[in-house]
Amino acid sequence: MNELSPSSPLIPILPREAPPADLVNIGAPGGLDAAINLQGAELWFLRDRNGGHLLWHGTPDIWPHRAPILFPIVGRLRDDTYRLDGHTHRLPRDGFARNARFTLAAHGDDHALLRLEDDAATRAVWPFAFALTLSFAISGNTLTIGAEVANRGEQTMPVSFGFHPALRWPLPQGGLRAAHHIAFDKPEAATITRLDGNDLIAGTAPSPLEGQDLPLRDALFEQGALVFPQVSSRALTYTSPGGPSIRVQTENLPDLMLWTKPDADFIAIVPSQGLADAGDYAGDIGQKPGMVALAPGEVWKASISLTHERAV
């Protein structure tokens, strides 16, 4: 699934490798097409109408993921542990959903529905009964991914959630890498949050935004991710002058992280409900800032839409 359009000369040829056995394909005539891996419900590729790949290809020796699902936590816990009702539990960075196998609940030409439910393995690290349902739908040049988290237990369940699409940087036909930028829809705070060497919240720093615009350059990420808690914007536009754009629109995801790795040709745009632990946090997981408290029977919903527009 790593073939590339010959009309995208700026994108290097990627190594061919066998695709996963359980890819679910969806698409719209004349629009986007995509595949979702049942392992992790991870968006595996997203292509424009010319076959240009819009999503990072997951090179294992750089970063093996493409668009992982973050659940039931976002980011890293202090010491990779959390406290619940006087007990300590271990949970890896970003939770377990990205490594879990989802069930295909429905599938059509332009849509798919995937579901993860609690079992003995999840309850060993997260002692709650839940159902996580992800819907993928393509309409023309827009991919929309919806998330629903249902509390199926008899106690309140704390939850964080995030989408993590890693988009190609530069975009196909997008010109120079240094020309790309992200435009926020609304003015944002004068400071951002930074992470320490353990990827825990460590303090604040001046925002790199120039008005509502963020010119992308590798130096921005030398100290790790840029974290924008409680952003005002519910939409961003990732583009380059005269090039294509991807408009990212979200619902019910108030936090934002932007991230890449040195010399990697992707920019991860990560809208979420909740963030990593603060470096000194020692409270109960239910009291952690950003966690949603779901009552028994309650359902929490969020979504992200990616709209591709070709260069004029």
Short mmCIF file of N, CA and C in Angstrom, two decimals, residues 76 195-200:
data_model
loop_
_atom_site.label_atom_id
_atom_site.label_comp_id
_atom_site.label_asym_id
_atom_site.label_seq_id
_atom_site.Cartn_x
_atom_site.Cartn_y
_atom_site.Cartn_z
N ARG A 76 1.84 10.63 28.45
CA ARG A 76 2.51 9.74 29.40
C ARG A 76 2.07 10.03 30.83
N LEU A 195 6.95 20.10 27.43
CA LEU A 195 7.17 18.84 28.12
C LEU A 195 8.64 18.72 28.51
N ASP A 196 8.89 17.95 29.56
CA ASP A 196 10.27 17.73 29.99
C ASP A 196 10.86 16.53 29.25
N GLY A 197 12.03 16.09 29.66
CA GLY A 197 12.70 14.98 29.00
C GLY A 197 11.98 13.66 29.13
N ASN A 198 11.04 13.57 30.07
CA ASN A 198 10.23 12.36 30.24
C ASN A 198 8.86 12.50 29.61
N ASP A 199 8.66 13.56 28.82
CA ASP A 199 7.39 13.84 28.15
C ASP A 199 6.25 14.09 29.13
N LEU A 200 6.59 14.70 30.25
CA LEU A 200 5.60 15.13 31.22
C LEU A 200 5.52 16.66 31.19
#
